[in-house]
Coordinates of C-alpha atoms and ligand atoms in Angstrom, one line a residue:
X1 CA 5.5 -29.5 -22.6
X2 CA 4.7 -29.5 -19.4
X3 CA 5.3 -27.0 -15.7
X4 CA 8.5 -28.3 -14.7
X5 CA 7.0 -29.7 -11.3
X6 CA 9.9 -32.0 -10.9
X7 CA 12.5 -29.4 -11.1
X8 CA 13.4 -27.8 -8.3
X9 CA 12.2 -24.2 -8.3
X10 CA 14.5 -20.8 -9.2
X11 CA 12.4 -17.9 -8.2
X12 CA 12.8 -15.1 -10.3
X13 CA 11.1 -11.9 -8.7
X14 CA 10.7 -9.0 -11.2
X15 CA 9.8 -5.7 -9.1
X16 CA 11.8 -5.6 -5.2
X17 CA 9.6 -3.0 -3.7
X18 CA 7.6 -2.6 -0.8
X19 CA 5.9 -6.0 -1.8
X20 CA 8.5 -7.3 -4.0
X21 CA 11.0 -7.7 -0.9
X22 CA 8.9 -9.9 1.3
X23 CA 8.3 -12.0 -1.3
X24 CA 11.8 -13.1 -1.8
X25 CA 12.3 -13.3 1.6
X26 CA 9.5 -15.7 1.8
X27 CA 11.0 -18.0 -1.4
X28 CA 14.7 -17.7 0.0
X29 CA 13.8 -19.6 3.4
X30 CA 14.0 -22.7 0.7
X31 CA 15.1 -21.4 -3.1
X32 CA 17.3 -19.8 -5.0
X33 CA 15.9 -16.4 -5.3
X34 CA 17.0 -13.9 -8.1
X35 CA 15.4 -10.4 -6.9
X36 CA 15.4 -8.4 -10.4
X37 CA 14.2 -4.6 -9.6
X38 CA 15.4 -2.2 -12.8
X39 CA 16.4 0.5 -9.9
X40 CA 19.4 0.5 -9.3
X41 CA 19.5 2.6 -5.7
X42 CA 17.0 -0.1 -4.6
X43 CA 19.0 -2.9 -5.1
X44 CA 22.3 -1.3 -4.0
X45 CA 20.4 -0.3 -1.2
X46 CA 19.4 -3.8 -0.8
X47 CA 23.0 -5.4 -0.9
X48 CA 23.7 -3.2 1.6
X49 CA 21.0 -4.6 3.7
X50 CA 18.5 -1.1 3.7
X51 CA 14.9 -2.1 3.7
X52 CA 13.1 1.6 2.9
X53 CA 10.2 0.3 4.4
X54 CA 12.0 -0.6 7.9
X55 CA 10.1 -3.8 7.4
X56 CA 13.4 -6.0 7.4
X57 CA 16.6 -5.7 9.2
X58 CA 19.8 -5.1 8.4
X59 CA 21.0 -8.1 9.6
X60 CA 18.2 -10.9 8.4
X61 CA 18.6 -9.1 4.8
X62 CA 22.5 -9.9 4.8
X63 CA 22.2 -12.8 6.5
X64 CA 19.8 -14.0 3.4
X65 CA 22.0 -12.7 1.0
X66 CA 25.0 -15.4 2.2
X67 CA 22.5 -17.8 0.9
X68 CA 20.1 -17.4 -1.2
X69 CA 18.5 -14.4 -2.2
X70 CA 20.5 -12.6 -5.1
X71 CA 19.5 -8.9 -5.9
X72 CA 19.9 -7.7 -8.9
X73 CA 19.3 -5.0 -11.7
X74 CA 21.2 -7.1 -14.6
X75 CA 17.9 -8.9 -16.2
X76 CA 20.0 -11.8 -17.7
X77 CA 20.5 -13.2 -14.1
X78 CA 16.7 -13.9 -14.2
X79 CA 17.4 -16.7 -17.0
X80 CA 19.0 -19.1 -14.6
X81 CA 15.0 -19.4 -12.9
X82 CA 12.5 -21.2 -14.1
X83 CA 9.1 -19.7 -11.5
X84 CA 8.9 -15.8 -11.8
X85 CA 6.7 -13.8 -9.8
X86 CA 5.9 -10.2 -11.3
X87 CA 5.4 -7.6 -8.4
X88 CA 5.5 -4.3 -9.8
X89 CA 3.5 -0.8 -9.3
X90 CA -0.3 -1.4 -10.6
X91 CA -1.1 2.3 -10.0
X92 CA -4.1 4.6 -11.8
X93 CA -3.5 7.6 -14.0
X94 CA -4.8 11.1 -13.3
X95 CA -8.4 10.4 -14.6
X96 CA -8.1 7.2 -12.1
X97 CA -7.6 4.6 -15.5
X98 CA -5.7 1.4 -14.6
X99 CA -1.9 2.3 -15.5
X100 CA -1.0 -1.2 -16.5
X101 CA 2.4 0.2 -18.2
X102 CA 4.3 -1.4 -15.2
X103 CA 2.9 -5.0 -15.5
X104 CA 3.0 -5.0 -19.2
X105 CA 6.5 -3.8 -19.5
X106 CA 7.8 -6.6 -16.6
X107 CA 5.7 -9.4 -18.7
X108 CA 8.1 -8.2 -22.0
X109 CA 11.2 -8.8 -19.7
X110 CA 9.5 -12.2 -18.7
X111 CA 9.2 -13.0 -22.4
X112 CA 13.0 -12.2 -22.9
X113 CA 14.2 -14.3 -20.4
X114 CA 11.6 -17.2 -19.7
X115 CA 12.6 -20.9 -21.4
X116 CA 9.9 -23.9 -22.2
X117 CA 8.5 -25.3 -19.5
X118 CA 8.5 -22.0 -16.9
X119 CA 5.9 -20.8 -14.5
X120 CA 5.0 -17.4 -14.3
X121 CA 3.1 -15.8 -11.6
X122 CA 2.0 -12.2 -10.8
X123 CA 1.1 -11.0 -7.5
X124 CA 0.8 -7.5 -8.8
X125 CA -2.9 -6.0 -7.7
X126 CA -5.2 -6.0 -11.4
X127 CA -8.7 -6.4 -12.2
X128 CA -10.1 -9.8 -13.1
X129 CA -8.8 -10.7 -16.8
X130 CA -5.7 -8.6 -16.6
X131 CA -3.2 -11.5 -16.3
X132 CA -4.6 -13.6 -19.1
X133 CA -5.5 -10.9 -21.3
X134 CA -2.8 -8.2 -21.0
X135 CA 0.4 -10.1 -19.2
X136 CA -0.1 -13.4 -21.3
X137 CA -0.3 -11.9 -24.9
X138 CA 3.2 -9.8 -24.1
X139 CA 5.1 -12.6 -23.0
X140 CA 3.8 -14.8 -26.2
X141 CA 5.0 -12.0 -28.2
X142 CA 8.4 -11.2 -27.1
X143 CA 9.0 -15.0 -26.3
X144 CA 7.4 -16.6 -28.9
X145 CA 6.7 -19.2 -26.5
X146 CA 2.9 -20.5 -26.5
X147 CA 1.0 -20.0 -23.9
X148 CA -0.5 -23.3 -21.7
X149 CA 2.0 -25.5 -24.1
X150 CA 5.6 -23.9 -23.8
X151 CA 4.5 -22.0 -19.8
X152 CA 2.0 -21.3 -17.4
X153 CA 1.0 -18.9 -15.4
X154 CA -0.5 -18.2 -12.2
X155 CA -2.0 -15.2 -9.9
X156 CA -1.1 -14.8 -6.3
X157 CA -2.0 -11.8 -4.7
X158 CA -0.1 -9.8 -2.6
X159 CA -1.7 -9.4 0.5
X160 CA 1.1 -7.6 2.9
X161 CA 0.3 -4.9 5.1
X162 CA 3.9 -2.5 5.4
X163 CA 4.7 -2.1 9.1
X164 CA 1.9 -4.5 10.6
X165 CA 4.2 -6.6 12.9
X166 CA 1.5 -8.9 13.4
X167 CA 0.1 -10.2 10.3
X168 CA 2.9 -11.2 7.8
X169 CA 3.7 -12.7 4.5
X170 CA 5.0 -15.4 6.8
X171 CA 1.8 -15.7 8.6
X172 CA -1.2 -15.0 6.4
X173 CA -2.8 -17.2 4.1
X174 CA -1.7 -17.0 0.6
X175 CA -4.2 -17.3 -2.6
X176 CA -2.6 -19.4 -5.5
X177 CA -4.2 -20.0 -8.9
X178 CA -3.1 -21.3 -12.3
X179 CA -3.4 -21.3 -15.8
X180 CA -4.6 -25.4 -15.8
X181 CA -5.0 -27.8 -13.1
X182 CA -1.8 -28.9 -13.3
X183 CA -0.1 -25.3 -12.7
X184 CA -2.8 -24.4 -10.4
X185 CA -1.4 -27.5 -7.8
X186 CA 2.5 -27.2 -9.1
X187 CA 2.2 -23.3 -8.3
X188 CA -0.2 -24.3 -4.8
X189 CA 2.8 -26.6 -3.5
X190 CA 5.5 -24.1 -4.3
X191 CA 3.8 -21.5 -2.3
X192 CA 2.8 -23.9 0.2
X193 CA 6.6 -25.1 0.5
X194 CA 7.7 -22.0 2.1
X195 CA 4.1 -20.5 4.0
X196 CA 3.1 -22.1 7.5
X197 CA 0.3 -20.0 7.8
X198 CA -0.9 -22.2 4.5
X199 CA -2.4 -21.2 1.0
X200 CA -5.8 -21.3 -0.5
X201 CA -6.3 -22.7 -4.0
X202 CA -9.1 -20.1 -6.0
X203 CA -11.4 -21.9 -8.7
X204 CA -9.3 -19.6 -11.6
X205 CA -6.7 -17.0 -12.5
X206 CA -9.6 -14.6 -12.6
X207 CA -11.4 -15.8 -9.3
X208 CA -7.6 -15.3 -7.4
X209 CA -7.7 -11.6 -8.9
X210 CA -10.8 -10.9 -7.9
X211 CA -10.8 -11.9 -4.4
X212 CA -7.8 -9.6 -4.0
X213 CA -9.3 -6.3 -5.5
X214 CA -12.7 -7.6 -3.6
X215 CA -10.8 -7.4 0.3
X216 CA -9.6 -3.7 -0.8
X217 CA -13.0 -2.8 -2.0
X218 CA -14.2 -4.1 1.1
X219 CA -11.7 -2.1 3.4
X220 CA -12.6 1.5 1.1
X221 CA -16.4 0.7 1.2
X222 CA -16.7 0.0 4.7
X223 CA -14.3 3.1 5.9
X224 CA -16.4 5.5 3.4
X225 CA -19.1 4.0 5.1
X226 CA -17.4 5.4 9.0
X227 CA -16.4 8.2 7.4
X228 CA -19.8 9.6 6.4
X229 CA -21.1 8.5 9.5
X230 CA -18.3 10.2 11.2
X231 CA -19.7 13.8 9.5
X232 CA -23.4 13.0 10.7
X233 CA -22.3 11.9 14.7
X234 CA -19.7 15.1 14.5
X235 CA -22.4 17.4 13.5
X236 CA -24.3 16.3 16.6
X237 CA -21.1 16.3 19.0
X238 CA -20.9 12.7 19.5
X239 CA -17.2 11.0 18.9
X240 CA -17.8 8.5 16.2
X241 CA -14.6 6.4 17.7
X242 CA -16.6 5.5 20.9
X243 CA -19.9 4.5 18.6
X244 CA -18.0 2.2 17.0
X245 CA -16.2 0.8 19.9
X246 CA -20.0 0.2 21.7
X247 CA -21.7 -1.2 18.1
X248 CA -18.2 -3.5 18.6
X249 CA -19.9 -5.5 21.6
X250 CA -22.8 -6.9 19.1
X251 CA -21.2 -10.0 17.4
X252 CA -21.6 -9.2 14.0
X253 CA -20.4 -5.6 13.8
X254 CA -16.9 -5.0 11.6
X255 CA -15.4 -2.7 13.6
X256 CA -13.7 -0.2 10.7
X257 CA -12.1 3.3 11.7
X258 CA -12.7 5.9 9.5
X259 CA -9.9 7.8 8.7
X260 CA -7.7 9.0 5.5
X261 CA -8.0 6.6 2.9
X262 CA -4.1 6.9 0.8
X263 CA -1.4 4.7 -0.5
X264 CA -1.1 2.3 -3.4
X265 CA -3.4 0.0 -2.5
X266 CA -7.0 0.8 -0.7
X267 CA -7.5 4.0 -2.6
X268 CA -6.7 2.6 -5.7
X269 CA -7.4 -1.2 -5.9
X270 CA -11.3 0.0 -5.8
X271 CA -10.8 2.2 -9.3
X272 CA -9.5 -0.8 -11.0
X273 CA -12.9 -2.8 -10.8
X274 CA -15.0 0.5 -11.3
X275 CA -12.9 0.7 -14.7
X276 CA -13.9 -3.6 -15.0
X277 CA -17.3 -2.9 -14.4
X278 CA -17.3 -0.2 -16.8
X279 CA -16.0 -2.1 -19.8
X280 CA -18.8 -4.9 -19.3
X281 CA -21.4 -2.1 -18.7
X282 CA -22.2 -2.7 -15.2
X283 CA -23.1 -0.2 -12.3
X284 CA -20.2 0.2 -9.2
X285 CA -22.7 3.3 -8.0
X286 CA -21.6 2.2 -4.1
X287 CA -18.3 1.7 -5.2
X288 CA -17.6 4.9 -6.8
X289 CA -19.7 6.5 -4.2
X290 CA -17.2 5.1 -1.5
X291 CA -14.3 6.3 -3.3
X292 CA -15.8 9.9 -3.7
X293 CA -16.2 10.2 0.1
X294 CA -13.0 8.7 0.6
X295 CA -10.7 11.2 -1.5
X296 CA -13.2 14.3 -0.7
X297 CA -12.7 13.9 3.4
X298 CA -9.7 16.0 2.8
X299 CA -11.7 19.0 2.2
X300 CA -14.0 17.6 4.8
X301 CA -11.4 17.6 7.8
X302 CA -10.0 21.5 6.6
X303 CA -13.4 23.4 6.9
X304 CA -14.2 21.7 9.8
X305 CA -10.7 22.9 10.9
X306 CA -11.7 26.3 9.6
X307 CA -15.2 26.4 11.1
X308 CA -13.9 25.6 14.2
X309 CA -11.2 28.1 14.3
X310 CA -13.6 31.2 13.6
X311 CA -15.8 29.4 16.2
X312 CA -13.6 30.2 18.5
X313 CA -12.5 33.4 17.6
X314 CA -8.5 32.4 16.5
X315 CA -8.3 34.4 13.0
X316 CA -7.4 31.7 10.3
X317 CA -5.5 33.7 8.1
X318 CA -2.8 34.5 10.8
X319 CA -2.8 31.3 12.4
X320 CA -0.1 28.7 12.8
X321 CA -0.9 25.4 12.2
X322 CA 1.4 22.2 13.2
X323 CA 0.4 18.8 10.8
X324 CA 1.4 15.8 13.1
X325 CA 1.7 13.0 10.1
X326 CA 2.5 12.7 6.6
X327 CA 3.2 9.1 5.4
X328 CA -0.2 7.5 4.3
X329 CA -0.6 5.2 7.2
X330 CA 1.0 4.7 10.2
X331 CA 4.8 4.0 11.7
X332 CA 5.2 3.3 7.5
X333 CA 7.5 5.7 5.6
X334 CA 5.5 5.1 2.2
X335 CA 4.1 8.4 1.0
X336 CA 3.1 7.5 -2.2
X337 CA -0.9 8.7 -2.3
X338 CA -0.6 10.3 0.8
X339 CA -4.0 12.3 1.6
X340 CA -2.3 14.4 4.0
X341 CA -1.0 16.7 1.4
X342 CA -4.4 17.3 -0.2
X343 CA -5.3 18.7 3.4
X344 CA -2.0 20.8 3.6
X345 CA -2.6 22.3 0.4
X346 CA -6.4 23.0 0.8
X347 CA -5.5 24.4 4.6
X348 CA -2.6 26.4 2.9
X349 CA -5.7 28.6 1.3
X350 CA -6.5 29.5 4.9
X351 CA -3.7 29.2 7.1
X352 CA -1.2 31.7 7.7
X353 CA 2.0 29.1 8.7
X354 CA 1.4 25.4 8.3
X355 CA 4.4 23.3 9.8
X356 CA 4.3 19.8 8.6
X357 CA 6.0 17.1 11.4
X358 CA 6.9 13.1 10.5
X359 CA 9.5 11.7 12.0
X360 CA 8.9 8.6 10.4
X361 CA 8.8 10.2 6.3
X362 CA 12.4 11.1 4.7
X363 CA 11.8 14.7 4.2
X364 CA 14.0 14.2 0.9
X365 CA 11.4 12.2 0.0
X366 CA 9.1 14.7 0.3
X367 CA 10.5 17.1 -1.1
X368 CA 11.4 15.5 -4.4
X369 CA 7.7 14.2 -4.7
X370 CA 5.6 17.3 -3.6
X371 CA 7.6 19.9 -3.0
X372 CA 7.3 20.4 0.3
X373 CA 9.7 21.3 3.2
X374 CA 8.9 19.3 6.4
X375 CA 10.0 20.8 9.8
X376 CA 11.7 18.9 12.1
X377 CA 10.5 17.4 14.8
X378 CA 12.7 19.5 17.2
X379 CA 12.0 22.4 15.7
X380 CA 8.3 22.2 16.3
X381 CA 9.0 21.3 19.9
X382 CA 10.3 25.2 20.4
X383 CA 6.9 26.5 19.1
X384 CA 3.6 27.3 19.4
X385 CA 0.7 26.7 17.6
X386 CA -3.0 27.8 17.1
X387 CA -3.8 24.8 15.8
X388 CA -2.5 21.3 15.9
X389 CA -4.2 18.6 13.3
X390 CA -3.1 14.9 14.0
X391 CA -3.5 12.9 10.6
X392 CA -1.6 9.9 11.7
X393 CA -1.5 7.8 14.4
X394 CA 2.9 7.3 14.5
X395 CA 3.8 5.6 17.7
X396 CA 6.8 8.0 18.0
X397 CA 4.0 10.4 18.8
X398 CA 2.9 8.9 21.8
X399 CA 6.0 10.4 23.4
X400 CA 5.2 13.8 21.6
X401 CA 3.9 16.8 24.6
X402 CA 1.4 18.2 22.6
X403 CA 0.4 20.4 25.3
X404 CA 3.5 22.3 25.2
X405 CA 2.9 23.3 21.7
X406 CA -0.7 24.8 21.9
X407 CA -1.1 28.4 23.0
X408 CA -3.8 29.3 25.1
X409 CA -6.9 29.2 22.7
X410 CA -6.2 26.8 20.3
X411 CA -7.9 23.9 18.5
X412 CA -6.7 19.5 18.2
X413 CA -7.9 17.8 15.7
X414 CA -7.5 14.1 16.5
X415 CA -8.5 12.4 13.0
X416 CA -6.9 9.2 14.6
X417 CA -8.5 9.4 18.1
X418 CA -5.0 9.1 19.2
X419 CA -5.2 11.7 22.1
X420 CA -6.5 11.4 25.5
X421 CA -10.4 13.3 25.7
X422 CA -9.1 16.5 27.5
X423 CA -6.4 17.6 25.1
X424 CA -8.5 16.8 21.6
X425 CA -11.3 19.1 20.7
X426 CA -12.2 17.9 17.4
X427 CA -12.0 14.2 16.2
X428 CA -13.8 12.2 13.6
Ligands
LIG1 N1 2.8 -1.9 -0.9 C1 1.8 -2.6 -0.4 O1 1.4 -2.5 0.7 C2 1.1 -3.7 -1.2 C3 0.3 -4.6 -0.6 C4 -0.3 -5.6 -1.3 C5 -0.2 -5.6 -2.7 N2 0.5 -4.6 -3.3 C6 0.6 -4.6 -4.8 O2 1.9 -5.0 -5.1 C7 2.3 -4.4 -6.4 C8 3.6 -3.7 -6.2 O3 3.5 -2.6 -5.2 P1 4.7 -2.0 -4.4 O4 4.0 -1.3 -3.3 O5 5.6 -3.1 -4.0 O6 5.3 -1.0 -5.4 P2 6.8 -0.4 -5.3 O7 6.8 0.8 -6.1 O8 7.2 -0.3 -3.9 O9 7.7 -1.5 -6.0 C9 7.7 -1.9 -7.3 C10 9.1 -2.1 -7.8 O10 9.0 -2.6 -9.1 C11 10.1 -2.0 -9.8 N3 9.7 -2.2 -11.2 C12 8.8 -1.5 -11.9 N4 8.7 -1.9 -13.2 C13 9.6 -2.9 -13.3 C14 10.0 -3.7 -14.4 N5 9.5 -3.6 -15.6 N6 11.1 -4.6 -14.2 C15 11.7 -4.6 -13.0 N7 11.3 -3.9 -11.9 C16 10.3 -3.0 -12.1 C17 10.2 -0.6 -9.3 O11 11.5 -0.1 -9.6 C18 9.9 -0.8 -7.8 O12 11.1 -1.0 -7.1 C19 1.2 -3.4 -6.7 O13 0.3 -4.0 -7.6 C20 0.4 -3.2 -5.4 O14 -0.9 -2.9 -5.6 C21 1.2 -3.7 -2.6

């Protein structure tokens, strides 16, 4: 038995989430496309046309769903396809451990529903090894298919960035990979069917995961790298934003912002090759070093906050404090892994009154995940504040007078060098 090639492609997507979606979007320009997520609210959400991540409209996700993109949460519809693509949560545990529950547990539905012949691919961020090693053996088992005889598989990765209108699944490269040559072409022109911006074929399975969890390392690395900069240029007054922007001119300077590293991606991806390199007894010393002064600059950002404050004589304890930001990155409502909460709760040992402001986060959301009570943004606007900390860099605050809300001795903190010179004091 061979990949189907001469069939014509039903995409089954198993996970509709903030990657998920674009996905099928991406397939349904051409195939049938069976979008399987086991949450319900997402998918009725869906059929109604919501994107959570404001990435697509009302109207395009409708306008798809007259043709051919089916949502779903019934996993028998996924047995009409015949090419799924797994795209669920790859997150770590509180000791930072790979969580592969979600990728092994949507490779057992795979193997419930996938027939001889079928192509599996997962675009699902993993350390090298993970598809072959932990995906394949589940769907053999619940299948009892054999694997590179009765299906194939493949690894894609994922590479969207939520919110950036300018680079999209529909214009970025995409990596393809299979299980043999044959797979590795079939599963090529599929993706190469639907992507003008093209696709690049990776030597392996293992090569195509690796290259993905090598760009996020890249990203983490290289903003730890700003970030501790950032301390050393603060501590001697210069603004690390205008360093970088001269070092820019020179041809071969990567011009990275340091900043808050959250989300599901950057400050994670980075833990699941620390954990590879662990199991074959190699050293990630820069890599776990990058990732230490990534989730420490929290701390970093509230004593210099602190400092600051008693610096200038405003008393800490009785201060008011407005947070502008709270999603992880900016004009993007995902707050999973946000880093902005670790600097509430650490300036919540100091301040008196912290109002938190984000326009752009449902404060439902919020609430159900950390128990916080965001103020609203009009609110805010009738007060005053001691100190005002921007953490992200929302477009919707471009419009926001932030002089109106300081009192008369008061400190900014632009973390996103958002602000014009006069109003910030502090930045990175
Ligand atoms: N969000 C991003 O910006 C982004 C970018 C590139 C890569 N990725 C990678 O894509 C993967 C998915 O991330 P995400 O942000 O889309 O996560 P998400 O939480 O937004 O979506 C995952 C979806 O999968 C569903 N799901 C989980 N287990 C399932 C199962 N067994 N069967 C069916 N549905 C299931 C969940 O209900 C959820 O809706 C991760 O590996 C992530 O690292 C994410």
């Amino acid at each position: 038995m061979r990949a189907r090639v001469k069939v014509k492609p039903v995409i089954g997507i198993v996970g509709m989430g903030y990657a998920g979606l674009p996905v099928a979007c991406l397939f349904s320009k051409k195939y049938t496309v069976i979008g399987y997520d086991m949450n319900r609210t997402r998918i009725n959400q869906l059929r109604e046309g919501v994107d959570k991540g404001g990435d697509f409209d009302k109207k395009y996700l409708l306008r798809l769903q007259r043709h051919r993109l089916h949502p779903t949460s019934n996993r028998e519809d996924l047995m009409q396809c015949n090419f799924y693509v797994v795209v669920v949560p790859t997150p770590v545990d509180e000791n930072n451990q790979p969580d592969l529950t979600y990728v092994i547990s949507a490779s057992q539905t795979v193997g419930q529903v996938i027939s001889k012949g079928d192509v599996v691919v997962y675009e699902s961020t993993v350390y090298p090894g993970v598809t072959e090693d932990v995906c394949v053996p589940e769907i053999e088992k619940v299948s009892g298919l054999k694997f590179n005889r009765d299906f194939f598989v493949g690894f894609s990765p994922e590479r969207i960035d939520p919110s950036n209108k300018q680079h999209t699944i529909f214009n970025t490269v995409k990596i393809t990979s299979g299980s043999d040559d044959r797979t590795a072409h079939y599963i090529d022109s599929v993706y190469g069917s639907v992507l003008s911006a093209g696709t690049c074929l990776a030597a392996s399975i293992k090569a195509a995961e690796a290259a993905k969890i090598l760009e996020n390392t890249q990203r983490d690395v290289n903003i730890a790298l700003m970030n501790e900069c950032s301390k050393i240029f603060s501590a001697m007054g210069i603004d690390t934003n205008k360093v970088i922007d001269a070092a820019a001119t020179k041809w071969n300077f990567n011009a990275y912002r340091p900043g808050l590293v959250g989300g599901h991606c950057i400050g994670v991806d980075p833990y699941y090759l620390i954990t590879k390199a662990q199991m074959l007894g190699v050293d990630s010393e820069l890599i776990s070093a990058a990732r230490h002064v990534n989730d420490t600059l929290p701390e970093h950002i509230v004593n210099r906050l602190v400092q600051t404050m008693a610096d200038e004589n405003i008393p800490i304890k009785d201060a008011s404090v407005l947070i502008l930001g709270f999603t992880f990155k900016e004009n993007c409502p995902d707050i999973r892994n946000t880093r902005v909460y670790d600097i509430y709760q650490r300036l919540s040992l100091h301040a008196g009154k912290i109002d938190v402001v984000d326009p752009i986060a449902d404060p439902t959301q919020v609430y159900k995940e950390y128990g916080l009570k965001m103020t609203p943004m009009t609110t805010a606007l009738k007060r005053t504040y001691d100190a005002v900390l921007l953490c992200v860099r929302h477009d919707v605050f471009s419009d926001f007078d932030i002089r109106s809300l300081i009192r008369e001795r008061s400190v900014v903190y632009d973390i996103k060098s958002f602000l014009s010179d006069d109003l910030a004091t502090l930045r990175m």
